[in-house]
Amino acid sequence: MERRKFIAGVGSLAAGGAAALGTGAFTSVSATRDIDVEVADDASAYLRLEGTGGANSEYVTDDGDGGTLAINLDSSNATSAGGDGVNPDAVTQIDDLFVIENQGTQEVDVSLSKTGDNSSLVKFYTDSNAYDGNSIGSNSVTLSTGSSVTVSIEIDTEGESVGDGDELLDSVTFDADAT
């Protein structure tokens, strides 16, 4: 019986302490938690970007800078056959350059933006929409978890005032937003 009274006394003390401290509202909280975030190369990242290794693999490297995808269509990457850039006043299409794969946990819409002196002349197309006017830059591509798409490139210099040594495209930024 005495034991029961002691337990009841502790309960009363706790209830009285809560009443003295208020309702539990607070002004500020700072809490430190462990979170692990690592950078992975493009082939291992949540949004995988990797060359296809196919017939046009001379134009793509997967280790452009710290394991990042690089596409090189300029004189610093002369092909084994002697080519060192795209033609002026022409349309150049290069199929199956690289793959974009969703290695994350949610469906994503992938889009891209470009920078460069003449970046509007360069378009990226998925394998299912190759060269039909629906480039990735103007439309996003929806990728479910684990799905991928192969990307081709088109450079259209017809009627443009570009010549030997002119920069067309400097960089491409890929954006993946959860749907």
Tab-separated table of C-alpha atoms in Angstrom:
chain	number	residue	atom	x	y	z
A	1	MET	CA	0.000	0.000	0.000
A	2	GLU	CA	2.750	2.425	0.820
A	3	ARG	CA	4.287	1.761	-2.574
A	4	ARG	CA	1.075	2.929	-4.239
A	5	LYS	CA	1.115	6.211	-2.403
A	6	PHE	CA	4.715	6.842	-3.481
A	7	ILE	CA	3.859	6.305	-7.163
A	8	ALA	CA	0.842	8.597	-6.865
A	9	GLY	CA	3.063	11.218	-5.255
A	10	VAL	CA	5.527	11.127	-8.203
A	11	GLY	CA	2.642	11.559	-10.664
A	12	SER	CA	1.374	14.582	-8.774
A	13	LEU	CA	4.843	16.081	-8.673
A	14	ALA	CA	5.256	15.668	-12.471
A	15	ALA	CA	1.855	17.235	-13.169
A	16	GLY	CA	2.648	20.141	-10.843
A	17	GLY	CA	6.045	20.656	-12.567
A	18	ALA	CA	4.439	20.835	-16.020
A	19	ALA	CA	1.937	23.415	-14.814
A	20	ALA	CA	4.753	25.535	-13.400
A	21	LEU	CA	6.718	25.462	-16.687
A	22	GLY	CA	3.872	26.410	-19.017
A	23	THR	CA	2.260	24.798	-22.076
A	24	GLY	CA	5.372	23.540	-23.869
A	25	ALA	CA	5.660	26.474	-26.296
A	26	PHE	CA	9.186	27.582	-27.190
A	27	THR	CA	10.908	30.479	-28.865
A	28	SER	CA	13.867	28.738	-30.484
A	29	VAL	CA	15.347	25.268	-30.947
A	30	SER	CA	18.726	24.314	-32.335
A	31	ALA	CA	19.309	20.607	-32.900
A	32	THR	CA	22.292	18.941	-34.563
A	33	ARG	CA	21.701	15.700	-36.464
A	34	ASP	CA	23.976	13.441	-38.476
A	35	ILE	CA	23.348	13.663	-42.213
A	36	ASP	CA	25.635	12.003	-44.735
A	37	VAL	CA	25.834	13.581	-48.199
A	38	GLU	CA	28.532	12.570	-50.650
A	39	VAL	CA	29.402	13.655	-54.134
A	40	ALA	CA	29.467	10.829	-56.652
A	41	ASP	CA	30.726	10.877	-60.191
A	42	ASP	CA	28.061	11.304	-62.876
A	43	ALA	CA	27.819	7.570	-63.539
A	44	SER	CA	27.026	6.841	-59.870
A	45	ALA	CA	24.924	9.879	-58.952
A	46	TYR	CA	21.171	9.883	-58.375
A	47	LEU	CA	20.842	11.407	-61.840
A	48	ARG	CA	23.252	9.270	-63.844
A	49	LEU	CA	24.908	10.898	-66.875
A	50	GLU	CA	27.128	8.503	-68.793
A	51	GLY	CA	28.376	8.023	-72.339
A	52	THR	CA	26.792	5.183	-74.278
A	53	GLY	CA	30.143	3.768	-75.343
A	54	GLY	CA	28.753	3.375	-78.866
A	55	ALA	CA	29.938	4.484	-82.277
A	56	ASN	CA	30.081	8.153	-81.230
A	57	SER	CA	32.004	7.608	-78.007
A	58	GLU	CA	34.990	9.670	-79.250
A	59	TYR	CA	32.897	12.784	-78.578
A	60	VAL	CA	32.048	11.905	-74.957
A	61	THR	CA	34.153	11.448	-71.858
A	62	ASP	CA	32.787	10.427	-68.480
A	63	ASP	CA	35.709	11.959	-66.651
A	64	GLY	CA	35.646	15.515	-67.981
A	65	ASP	CA	36.270	16.958	-64.507
A	66	GLY	CA	36.001	14.878	-61.362
A	67	GLY	CA	33.991	12.118	-63.030
A	68	THR	CA	31.644	14.452	-64.894
A	69	LEU	CA	30.277	13.932	-68.369
A	70	ALA	CA	31.900	16.063	-71.082
A	71	ILE	CA	30.977	16.368	-74.755
A	72	ASN	CA	33.752	17.701	-76.934
A	73	LEU	CA	33.093	18.658	-80.551
A	74	ASP	CA	35.936	21.137	-81.035
A	75	SER	CA	39.475	21.142	-82.415
A	76	SER	CA	40.944	19.931	-79.112
A	77	ASN	CA	39.186	16.613	-79.763
A	78	ALA	CA	40.120	15.780	-83.322
A	79	THR	CA	38.728	12.379	-84.287
A	80	SER	CA	40.937	9.527	-85.418
A	81	ALA	CA	39.676	10.220	-88.961
A	82	GLY	CA	40.787	13.885	-88.807
A	83	GLY	CA	37.591	15.864	-88.058
A	84	ASP	CA	37.872	18.705	-85.538
A	85	GLY	CA	34.508	20.488	-85.370
A	86	VAL	CA	31.078	20.824	-86.978
A	87	ASN	CA	30.409	22.333	-90.402
A	88	PRO	CA	29.302	25.945	-90.908
A	89	ASP	CA	25.964	26.453	-92.671
A	90	ALA	CA	24.936	22.827	-92.056
A	91	VAL	CA	22.920	20.573	-89.767
A	92	THR	CA	25.002	18.044	-87.824
A	93	GLN	CA	23.226	15.240	-85.956
A	94	ILE	CA	25.064	12.840	-83.688
A	95	ASP	CA	23.036	9.928	-82.363
A	96	ASP	CA	23.229	8.172	-79.014
A	97	LEU	CA	25.862	10.251	-77.222
A	98	PHE	CA	24.938	9.675	-73.590
A	99	VAL	CA	22.363	8.253	-71.195
A	100	ILE	CA	20.388	10.001	-68.461
A	101	GLU	CA	19.116	7.579	-65.796
A	102	ASN	CA	17.063	8.197	-62.678
A	103	GLN	CA	18.910	6.318	-59.911
A	104	GLY	CA	16.965	8.144	-57.199
A	105	THR	CA	13.844	7.164	-55.265
A	106	GLN	CA	11.197	9.343	-56.988
A	107	GLU	CA	9.949	10.036	-60.489
A	108	VAL	CA	11.623	13.187	-61.883
A	109	ASP	CA	11.195	15.647	-64.730
A	110	VAL	CA	14.590	16.273	-66.318
A	111	SER	CA	15.243	19.473	-68.235
A	112	LEU	CA	18.359	21.332	-69.282
A	113	SER	CA	19.591	24.849	-69.809
A	114	LYS	CA	22.565	25.903	-71.940
A	115	THR	CA	25.160	28.677	-71.965
A	116	GLY	CA	27.438	29.767	-74.764
A	117	ASP	CA	27.753	32.343	-77.505
A	118	ASN	CA	25.448	30.429	-79.859
A	119	SER	CA	23.830	27.909	-77.504
A	120	SER	CA	20.457	28.141	-79.268
A	121	LEU	CA	22.035	26.368	-82.267
A	122	VAL	CA	22.623	23.209	-80.219
A	123	LYS	CA	19.708	20.961	-79.220
A	124	PHE	CA	19.487	17.719	-77.276
A	125	TYR	CA	16.924	15.054	-78.145
A	126	THR	CA	15.823	11.829	-76.496
A	127	ASP	CA	15.889	8.608	-78.459
A	128	SER	CA	12.100	8.620	-78.749
A	129	ASN	CA	11.940	12.225	-80.060
A	130	ALA	CA	15.118	12.454	-82.109
A	131	TYR	CA	15.208	15.594	-84.206
A	132	ASP	CA	11.430	16.129	-84.334
A	133	GLY	CA	11.397	19.582	-82.753
A	134	ASN	CA	10.776	18.487	-79.153
A	135	SER	CA	14.218	18.988	-77.664
A	136	ILE	CA	14.946	18.431	-73.985
A	137	GLY	CA	15.615	22.139	-73.501
A	138	SER	CA	12.088	23.118	-74.543
A	139	ASN	CA	10.408	20.100	-72.933
A	140	SER	CA	11.254	18.061	-69.873
A	141	VAL	CA	11.644	14.291	-69.900
A	142	THR	CA	9.887	12.325	-67.165
A	143	LEU	CA	11.917	9.444	-65.760
A	144	SER	CA	10.476	7.002	-63.271
A	145	THR	CA	12.793	5.398	-60.740
A	146	GLY	CA	15.312	3.213	-62.564
A	147	SER	CA	14.340	4.359	-66.056
A	148	SER	CA	16.708	5.967	-68.537
A	149	VAL	CA	16.779	7.750	-71.860
A	150	THR	CA	19.473	7.956	-74.527
A	151	VAL	CA	20.326	11.460	-75.743
A	152	SER	CA	21.408	12.648	-79.207
A	153	ILE	CA	22.572	16.110	-80.257
A	154	GLU	CA	21.805	18.367	-83.216
A	155	ILE	CA	23.844	21.414	-84.202
A	156	ASP	CA	22.088	23.627	-86.773
A	157	THR	CA	24.342	26.362	-88.199
A	158	GLU	CA	22.345	26.854	-91.421
A	159	GLY	CA	21.981	30.546	-92.230
A	160	GLU	CA	23.956	31.561	-89.127
A	161	SER	CA	26.999	33.817	-89.060
A	162	VAL	CA	29.358	31.333	-87.432
A	163	GLY	CA	32.723	30.253	-88.719
A	164	ASP	CA	35.903	28.398	-87.931
A	165	GLY	CA	36.729	28.613	-84.204
A	166	ASP	CA	33.424	30.186	-83.059
A	167	GLU	CA	32.036	28.873	-79.786
A	168	LEU	CA	28.561	27.401	-80.021
A	169	LEU	CA	27.999	25.894	-76.580
A	170	ASP	CA	29.937	26.321	-73.340
A	171	SER	CA	27.993	24.351	-70.726
A	172	VAL	CA	24.764	22.482	-70.067
A	173	THR	CA	22.954	22.310	-66.731
A	174	PHE	CA	20.677	19.343	-66.094
A	175	ASP	CA	17.760	19.889	-63.691
A	176	ALA	CA	15.806	17.007	-62.167
A	177	ASP	CA	12.669	17.933	-60.229
A	178	ALA	CA	10.479	15.416	-58.403
A	179	THR	CA	7.055	15.134	-59.969
